[in-house]
């Protein structure tokens, strides 16, 4: 449509509460699924952008959502006049004098007649793939930009449709994104229909979880934009075309399930001490490093679980069931489980390990453990020695456990990287000797340090063992400067695990 002479089009920045008879041109950047407020009212959020790259949030309520069902199509432009404008409540503002627009059936909305909408400027702030881990299992959400490399079949969890897609970017780290509900039936099916073209997607307000080590998923309020006309997408599309063979190889290798690729060894500045970890927020995972000690020789080192989601069941191995947790047809399989105490110079904690993270510390395979257990011949001394000859770097999360009248904290490792203690300490000692300078004893390092590097931790360990020819549990205890009560391993095989 042509602009009428009696309308002066202004930019978003000029539109403030109380302004009358205004007109602007909006491009639809995001259109969320309708939601219910706490009061039970339906509402829908839009994110609009103008030609200067300024964005504004707009709201549509109740029956007006249906009234505008054929308007505000993604990426299209509209001429909009006289929406109700109010200052955004302070607790929701991200910038000074931020306003929210309220669109109802009296608002003038007219579509622009243009074959292709203009390209959207770079207004998104995308989280790099290699930084996804910083948001695992916490309350934050992230925005992502990626290429869809593979689409899995739709399945249902209860009555909710869901689908996994695999996304990738220039980091060559494929990651699973799980689409739930309307995100699956709408965007998921659309992506499946065009997968051969490796579509570009933008995911807004996604959750990051430790499911299968690292997984993205939609939630209420998320948006999935398919092939959006954004400036940041052009270079990524070109990269995908040039590296299609390598991307396909990663998919064939199922690299999106490679735990060490999803959570590789951290850098030194990503580590914190155990004492710092214990004082950090509850719903957050952090990297820590220390020496392990075997706890409770009566603990059972395995349990039977769903082969997909690892939910524990009172069932025999190889039973075929429909898992009541993930709703998939699965076999029951035994899964390794181990509880250790992990210590560095600042303190210690009790930590639960599962599957390969537990198995790599044990001198026996899981079938051997089961057989020896049945004969009452399991050598716990050998297990203790094998565990305590290592230094572990763990990505650990805190959880609240409801058992009895009071809640207790529980710690579980999302992934564990193992190193041989003797070799690592020897190497660290040599490096320290070649670059030694007068310093204070790291075992009494000042508490004001926010982050402690692995070199500091290992130097402390090396000083503890200097002159020793054999590493044993007595030597490892020298790391434990502050002792905390340890808890006993849970032996109920029906407990839910990671």
PDB file of N, CA and C in Angstrom, residues 58-129:
ATOM      1  N   UNK A  58       5.210  -5.806  21.933  1.00  0.00           N
ATOM      2  CA  UNK A  58       3.786  -5.494  21.832  1.00  0.00           C
ATOM      3  C   UNK A  58       2.975  -6.660  22.371  1.00  0.00           C
ATOM      4  N   UNK A  59       1.811  -6.362  22.933  1.00  0.00           N
ATOM      5  CA  UNK A  59       0.958  -7.379  23.547  1.00  0.00           C
ATOM      6  C   UNK A  59      -0.429  -7.353  22.908  1.00  0.00           C
ATOM      7  N   UNK A  60      -0.970  -8.564  22.709  1.00  0.00           N
ATOM      8  CA  UNK A  60      -2.350  -8.723  22.242  1.00  0.00           C
ATOM      9  C   UNK A  60      -3.048  -9.633  23.240  1.00  0.00           C
ATOM     10  N   UNK A  61      -4.288  -9.306  23.611  1.00  0.00           N
ATOM     11  CA  UNK A  61      -4.977 -10.054  24.661  1.00  0.00           C
ATOM     12  C   UNK A  61      -6.303 -10.656  24.165  1.00  0.00           C
ATOM     13  N   UNK A  62      -6.657 -11.750  24.798  1.00  0.00           N
ATOM     14  CA  UNK A  62      -7.979 -12.390  24.735  1.00  0.00           C
ATOM     15  C   UNK A  62      -8.463 -12.550  23.294  1.00  0.00           C
ATOM     16  N   UNK A  63      -9.685 -12.070  23.000  1.00  0.00           N
ATOM     17  CA  UNK A  63     -10.294 -12.298  21.689  1.00  0.00           C
ATOM     18  C   UNK A  63      -9.566 -11.579  20.562  1.00  0.00           C
ATOM     19  N   UNK A  64      -8.759 -10.575  20.916  1.00  0.00           N
ATOM     20  CA  UNK A  64      -8.012  -9.866  19.872  1.00  0.00           C
ATOM     21  C   UNK A  64      -6.939 -10.747  19.241  1.00  0.00           C
ATOM     22  N   UNK A  65      -6.522 -11.792  19.933  1.00  0.00           N
ATOM     23  CA  UNK A  65      -5.556 -12.734  19.352  1.00  0.00           C
ATOM     24  C   UNK A  65      -6.160 -13.378  18.106  1.00  0.00           C
ATOM     25  N   UNK A  66      -7.413 -13.821  18.206  1.00  0.00           N
ATOM     26  CA  UNK A  66      -8.104 -14.396  17.054  1.00  0.00           C
ATOM     27  C   UNK A  66      -8.408 -13.324  16.017  1.00  0.00           C
ATOM     28  N   UNK A  67      -8.731 -12.116  16.465  1.00  0.00           N
ATOM     29  CA  UNK A  67      -9.038 -11.016  15.551  1.00  0.00           C
ATOM     30  C   UNK A  67      -7.856 -10.747  14.610  1.00  0.00           C
ATOM     31  N   UNK A  68      -6.638 -10.833  15.146  1.00  0.00           N
ATOM     32  CA  UNK A  68      -5.445 -10.538  14.337  1.00  0.00           C
ATOM     33  C   UNK A  68      -4.751 -11.813  13.845  1.00  0.00           C
ATOM     34  N   UNK A  69      -5.518 -12.913  13.722  1.00  0.00           N
ATOM     35  CA  UNK A  69      -4.887 -14.194  13.364  1.00  0.00           C
ATOM     36  C   UNK A  69      -4.194 -14.151  11.999  1.00  0.00           C
ATOM     37  N   UNK A  70      -4.681 -13.305  11.088  1.00  0.00           N
ATOM     38  CA  UNK A  70      -4.085 -13.225   9.753  1.00  0.00           C
ATOM     39  C   UNK A  70      -3.121 -12.046   9.614  1.00  0.00           C
ATOM     40  N   UNK A  71      -2.839 -11.394  10.716  1.00  0.00           N
ATOM     41  CA  UNK A  71      -1.904 -10.268  10.697  1.00  0.00           C
ATOM     42  C   UNK A  71      -0.634 -10.641  11.468  1.00  0.00           C
ATOM     43  N   UNK A  72       0.332  -9.776  11.362  1.00  0.00           N
ATOM     44  CA  UNK A  72       1.604  -9.920  12.084  1.00  0.00           C
ATOM     45  C   UNK A  72       2.283 -11.255  11.763  1.00  0.00           C
ATOM     46  N   UNK A  73       2.398 -11.523  10.467  1.00  0.00           N
ATOM     47  CA  UNK A  73       3.136 -12.701  10.031  1.00  0.00           C
ATOM     48  C   UNK A  73       4.631 -12.434  10.184  1.00  0.00           C
ATOM     49  N   UNK A  74       5.354 -13.472  10.560  1.00  0.00           N
ATOM     50  CA  UNK A  74       6.788 -13.306  10.807  1.00  0.00           C
ATOM     51  C   UNK A  74       7.501 -12.673   9.613  1.00  0.00           C
ATOM     52  N   UNK A  75       8.347 -11.702   9.943  1.00  0.00           N
ATOM     53  CA  UNK A  75       9.264 -11.007   9.035  1.00  0.00           C
ATOM     54  C   UNK A  75       8.547 -10.004   8.112  1.00  0.00           C
ATOM     55  N   UNK A  76       7.200 -10.019   8.052  1.00  0.00           N
ATOM     56  CA  UNK A  76       6.478  -9.099   7.190  1.00  0.00           C
ATOM     57  C   UNK A  76       6.404  -7.712   7.838  1.00  0.00           C
ATOM     58  N   UNK A  77       6.153  -6.697   6.981  1.00  0.00           N
ATOM     59  CA  UNK A  77       6.062  -5.325   7.491  1.00  0.00           C
ATOM     60  C   UNK A  77       4.616  -4.833   7.420  1.00  0.00           C
ATOM     61  N   UNK A  78       4.274  -3.994   8.412  1.00  0.00           N
ATOM     62  CA  UNK A  78       2.933  -3.448   8.518  1.00  0.00           C
ATOM     63  C   UNK A  78       3.001  -1.970   8.881  1.00  0.00           C
ATOM     64  N   UNK A  79       1.990  -1.220   8.415  1.00  0.00           N
ATOM     65  CA  UNK A  79       1.821   0.140   8.875  1.00  0.00           C
ATOM     66  C   UNK A  79       0.878   0.078  10.073  1.00  0.00           C
ATOM     67  N   UNK A  80       1.324   0.625  11.195  1.00  0.00           N
ATOM     68  CA  UNK A  80       0.579   0.520  12.447  1.00  0.00           C
ATOM     69  C   UNK A  80       0.376   1.909  13.035  1.00  0.00           C
ATOM     70  N   UNK A  81      -0.861   2.167  13.452  1.00  0.00           N
ATOM     71  CA  UNK A  81      -1.187   3.486  14.000  1.00  0.00           C
ATOM     72  C   UNK A  81      -1.924   3.359  15.330  1.00  0.00           C
ATOM     73  N   UNK A  82      -1.505   4.180  16.278  1.00  0.00           N
ATOM     74  CA  UNK A  82      -2.285   4.454  17.498  1.00  0.00           C
ATOM     75  C   UNK A  82      -2.548   3.242  18.375  1.00  0.00           C
ATOM     76  N   UNK A  83      -1.565   2.404  18.533  1.00  0.00           N
ATOM     77  CA  UNK A  83      -1.652   1.402  19.601  1.00  0.00           C
ATOM     78  C   UNK A  83      -1.539   2.125  20.940  1.00  0.00           C
ATOM     79  N   UNK A  84      -2.053   1.491  21.985  1.00  0.00           N
ATOM     80  CA  UNK A  84      -1.923   2.086  23.319  1.00  0.00           C
ATOM     81  C   UNK A  84      -0.489   1.873  23.810  1.00  0.00           C
ATOM     82  N   UNK A  85       0.139   2.935  24.304  1.00  0.00           N
ATOM     83  CA  UNK A  85       1.548   2.879  24.700  1.00  0.00           C
ATOM     84  C   UNK A  85       1.669   3.198  26.185  1.00  0.00           C
ATOM     85  N   UNK A  86       2.384   2.343  26.900  1.00  0.00           N
ATOM     86  CA  UNK A  86       2.635   2.575  28.324  1.00  0.00           C
ATOM     87  C   UNK A  86       4.096   2.281  28.629  1.00  0.00           C
ATOM     88  N   UNK A  87       4.610   2.960  29.651  1.00  0.00           N
ATOM     89  CA  UNK A  87       5.966   2.648  30.083  1.00  0.00           C
ATOM     90  C   UNK A  87       5.990   1.239  30.672  1.00  0.00           C
ATOM     91  N   UNK A  88       6.992   0.480  30.313  1.00  0.00           N
ATOM     92  CA  UNK A  88       7.145  -0.872  30.832  1.00  0.00           C
ATOM     93  C   UNK A  88       7.436  -0.816  32.329  1.00  0.00           C
ATOM     94  N   UNK A  89       6.781  -1.671  33.135  1.00  0.00           N
ATOM     95  CA  UNK A  89       7.092  -1.672  34.580  1.00  0.00           C
ATOM     96  C   UNK A  89       8.596  -1.801  34.817  1.00  0.00           C
ATOM     97  N   UNK A  90       9.074  -1.124  35.845  1.00  0.00           N
ATOM     98  CA  UNK A  90      10.518  -1.040  36.108  1.00  0.00           C
ATOM     99  C   UNK A  90      11.177  -2.398  36.193  1.00  0.00           C
ATOM    100  N   UNK A  91      10.492  -3.379  36.809  1.00  0.00           N
ATOM    101  CA  UNK A  91      11.126  -4.684  37.001  1.00  0.00           C
ATOM    102  C   UNK A  91      11.357  -5.434  35.696  1.00  0.00           C
ATOM    103  N   UNK A  92      10.693  -4.993  34.608  1.00  0.00           N
ATOM    104  CA  UNK A  92      10.849  -5.670  33.320  1.00  0.00           C
ATOM    105  C   UNK A  92      11.650  -4.857  32.310  1.00  0.00           C
ATOM    106  N   UNK A  93      12.077  -3.677  32.693  1.00  0.00           N
ATOM    107  CA  UNK A  93      12.803  -2.833  31.742  1.00  0.00           C
ATOM    108  C   UNK A  93      14.244  -3.304  31.551  1.00  0.00           C
ATOM    109  N   UNK A  94      14.689  -3.229  30.308  1.00  0.00           N
ATOM    110  CA  UNK A  94      16.096  -3.501  30.015  1.00  0.00           C
ATOM    111  C   UNK A  94      16.801  -2.240  29.527  1.00  0.00           C
ATOM    112  N   UNK A  95      16.040  -1.184  29.326  1.00  0.00           N
ATOM    113  CA  UNK A  95      16.641   0.103  28.958  1.00  0.00           C
ATOM    114  C   UNK A  95      15.771   1.231  29.505  1.00  0.00           C
ATOM    115  N   UNK A  96      16.340   2.410  29.570  1.00  0.00           N
ATOM    116  CA  UNK A  96      15.649   3.563  30.145  1.00  0.00           C
ATOM    117  C   UNK A  96      14.453   3.965  29.281  1.00  0.00           C
ATOM    118  N   UNK A  97      13.362   4.332  29.935  1.00  0.00           N
ATOM    119  CA  UNK A  97      12.149   4.808  29.249  1.00  0.00           C
ATOM    120  C   UNK A  97      11.575   3.772  28.272  1.00  0.00           C
ATOM    121  N   UNK A  98      11.793   2.508  28.543  1.00  0.00           N
ATOM    122  CA  UNK A  98      11.266   1.453  27.675  1.00  0.00           C
ATOM    123  C   UNK A  98       9.739   1.435  27.735  1.00  0.00           C
ATOM    124  N   UNK A  99       9.114   1.257  26.579  1.00  0.00           N
ATOM    125  CA  UNK A  99       7.658   1.232  26.489  1.00  0.00           C
ATOM    126  C   UNK A  99       7.167  -0.118  25.973  1.00  0.00           C
ATOM    127  N   UNK A 100       5.927  -0.441  26.321  1.00  0.00           N
ATOM    128  CA  UNK A 100       5.235  -1.603  25.776  1.00  0.00           C
ATOM    129  C   UNK A 100       4.002  -1.114  25.034  1.00  0.00           C
ATOM    130  N   UNK A 101       3.745  -1.726  23.863  1.00  0.00           N
ATOM    131  CA  UNK A 101       2.569  -1.362  23.082  1.00  0.00           C
ATOM    132  C   UNK A 101       1.479  -2.404  23.311  1.00  0.00           C
ATOM    133  N   UNK A 102       0.241  -1.945  23.351  1.00  0.00           N
ATOM    134  CA  UNK A 102      -0.912  -2.833  23.518  1.00  0.00           C
ATOM    135  C   UNK A 102      -1.816  -2.685  22.297  1.00  0.00           C
ATOM    136  N   UNK A 103      -1.930  -3.766  21.539  1.00  0.00           N
ATOM    137  CA  UNK A 103      -2.670  -3.749  20.275  1.00  0.00           C
ATOM    138  C   UNK A 103      -4.035  -4.392  20.480  1.00  0.00           C
ATOM    139  N   UNK A 104      -5.087  -3.664  20.116  1.00  0.00           N
ATOM    140  CA  UNK A 104      -6.444  -4.227  20.190  1.00  0.00           C
ATOM    141  C   UNK A 104      -7.149  -4.007  18.868  1.00  0.00           C
ATOM    142  N   UNK A 105      -8.434  -4.378  18.791  1.00  0.00           N
ATOM    143  CA  UNK A 105      -9.125  -4.327  17.504  1.00  0.00           C
ATOM    144  C   UNK A 105      -9.441  -2.915  17.029  1.00  0.00           C
ATOM    145  N   UNK A 106      -9.089  -1.900  17.830  1.00  0.00           N
ATOM    146  CA  UNK A 106      -9.232  -0.516  17.383  1.00  0.00           C
ATOM    147  C   UNK A 106      -7.934   0.041  16.824  1.00  0.00           C
ATOM    148  N   UNK A 107      -6.864  -0.743  16.941  1.00  0.00           N
ATOM    149  CA  UNK A 107      -5.564  -0.316  16.407  1.00  0.00           C
ATOM    150  C   UNK A 107      -5.577  -0.475  14.888  1.00  0.00           C
ATOM    151  N   UNK A 108      -5.075   0.521  14.182  1.00  0.00           N
ATOM    152  CA  UNK A 108      -5.012   0.471  12.719  1.00  0.00           C
ATOM    153  C   UNK A 108      -3.783  -0.325  12.308  1.00  0.00           C
ATOM    154  N   UNK A 109      -4.011  -1.433  11.590  1.00  0.00           N
ATOM    155  CA  UNK A 109      -2.923  -2.311  11.145  1.00  0.00           C
ATOM    156  C   UNK A 109      -3.150  -2.642   9.679  1.00  0.00           C
ATOM    157  N   UNK A 110      -2.193  -2.297   8.827  1.00  0.00           N
ATOM    158  CA  UNK A 110      -2.321  -2.555   7.394  1.00  0.00           C
ATOM    159  C   UNK A 110      -1.009  -3.136   6.874  1.00  0.00           C
ATOM    160  N   UNK A 111      -1.103  -4.232   6.112  1.00  0.00           N
ATOM    161  CA  UNK A 111       0.077  -4.916   5.571  1.00  0.00           C
ATOM    162  C   UNK A 111       0.715  -4.084   4.465  1.00  0.00           C
ATOM    163  N   UNK A 112       2.032  -4.101   4.429  1.00  0.00           N
ATOM    164  CA  UNK A 112       2.773  -3.440   3.348  1.00  0.00           C
ATOM    165  C   UNK A 112       2.787  -4.367   2.136  1.00  0.00           C
ATOM    166  N   UNK A 113       2.568  -3.802   0.970  1.00  0.00           N
ATOM    167  CA  UNK A 113       2.551  -4.576  -0.267  1.00  0.00           C
ATOM    168  C   UNK A 113       3.960  -4.606  -0.849  1.00  0.00           C
ATOM    169  N   UNK A 114       4.713  -5.640  -0.491  1.00  0.00           N
ATOM    170  CA  UNK A 114       6.088  -5.760  -0.986  1.00  0.00           C
ATOM    171  C   UNK A 114       6.408  -7.242  -1.158  1.00  0.00           C
ATOM    172  N   UNK A 115       7.073  -7.622  -2.256  1.00  0.00           N
ATOM    173  CA  UNK A 115       7.326  -9.047  -2.537  1.00  0.00           C
ATOM    174  C   UNK A 115       8.231  -9.708  -1.512  1.00  0.00           C
ATOM    175  N   UNK A 116       9.255  -9.013  -1.049  1.00  0.00           N
ATOM    176  CA  UNK A 116      10.194  -9.565  -0.074  1.00  0.00           C
ATOM    177  C   UNK A 116      10.462  -8.528   1.008  1.00  0.00           C
ATOM    178  N   UNK A 117      10.307  -8.902   2.263  1.00  0.00           N
ATOM    179  CA  UNK A 117      10.591  -7.945   3.342  1.00  0.00           C
ATOM    180  C   UNK A 117      12.087  -7.650   3.408  1.00  0.00           C
ATOM    181  N   UNK A 118      12.458  -6.509   3.939  1.00  0.00           N
ATOM    182  CA  UNK A 118      13.894  -6.180   4.043  1.00  0.00           C
ATOM    183  C   UNK A 118      14.602  -7.089   5.044  1.00  0.00           C
ATOM    184  N   UNK A 119      15.916  -7.201   4.898  1.00  0.00           N
ATOM    185  CA  UNK A 119      16.720  -8.018   5.799  1.00  0.00           C
ATOM    186  C   UNK A 119      16.742  -7.372   7.189  1.00  0.00           C
ATOM    187  N   UNK A 120      16.634  -8.214   8.207  1.00  0.00           N
ATOM    188  CA  UNK A 120      16.594  -7.727   9.590  1.00  0.00           C
ATOM    189  C   UNK A 120      18.019  -7.464  10.085  1.00  0.00           C
ATOM    190  N   UNK A 121      18.276  -6.295  10.658  1.00  0.00           N
ATOM    191  CA  UNK A 121      19.637  -5.978  11.144  1.00  0.00           C
ATOM    192  C   UNK A 121      20.012  -6.872  12.323  1.00  0.00           C
ATOM    193  N   UNK A 122      21.291  -6.890  12.694  1.00  0.00           N
ATOM    194  CA  UNK A 122      21.771  -7.794  13.763  1.00  0.00           C
ATOM    195  C   UNK A 122      21.382  -7.308  15.155  1.00  0.00           C
ATOM    196  N   UNK A 123      20.162  -7.599  15.567  1.00  0.00           N
ATOM    197  CA  UNK A 123      19.676  -7.171  16.881  1.00  0.00           C
ATOM    198  C   UNK A 123      19.735  -8.303  17.909  1.00  0.00           C
ATOM    199  N   UNK A 124      19.935  -9.541  17.458  1.00  0.00           N
ATOM    200  CA  UNK A 124      19.998 -10.666  18.387  1.00  0.00           C
ATOM    201  C   UNK A 124      21.398 -10.776  18.991  1.00  0.00           C
ATOM    202  N   UNK A 125      21.459 -11.283  20.214  1.00  0.00           N
ATOM    203  CA  UNK A 125      22.738 -11.605  20.861  1.00  0.00           C
ATOM    204  C   UNK A 125      22.751 -13.105  21.100  1.00  0.00           C
ATOM    205  N   UNK A 126      23.403 -13.832  20.205  1.00  0.00           N
ATOM    206  CA  UNK A 126      23.393 -15.284  20.246  1.00  0.00           C
ATOM    207  C   UNK A 126      24.491 -15.819  21.157  1.00  0.00           C
ATOM    208  N   UNK A 127      24.166 -16.878  21.887  1.00  0.00           N
ATOM    209  CA  UNK A 127      25.154 -17.548  22.736  1.00  0.00           C
ATOM    210  C   UNK A 127      25.982 -18.502  21.883  1.00  0.00           C
ATOM    211  N   UNK A 128      27.313 -18.415  21.906  1.00  0.00           N
ATOM    212  CA  UNK A 128      28.137 -19.365  21.139  1.00  0.00           C
ATOM    213  C   UNK A 128      27.914 -20.798  21.617  1.00  0.00           C
ATOM    214  N   UNK A 129      27.985 -21.747  20.702  1.00  0.00           N
ATOM    215  CA  UNK A 129      27.765 -23.147  21.047  1.00  0.00           C
ATOM    216  C   UNK A 129      28.691 -23.597  22.171  1.00  0.00           C
TER     217      UNK A 129
END
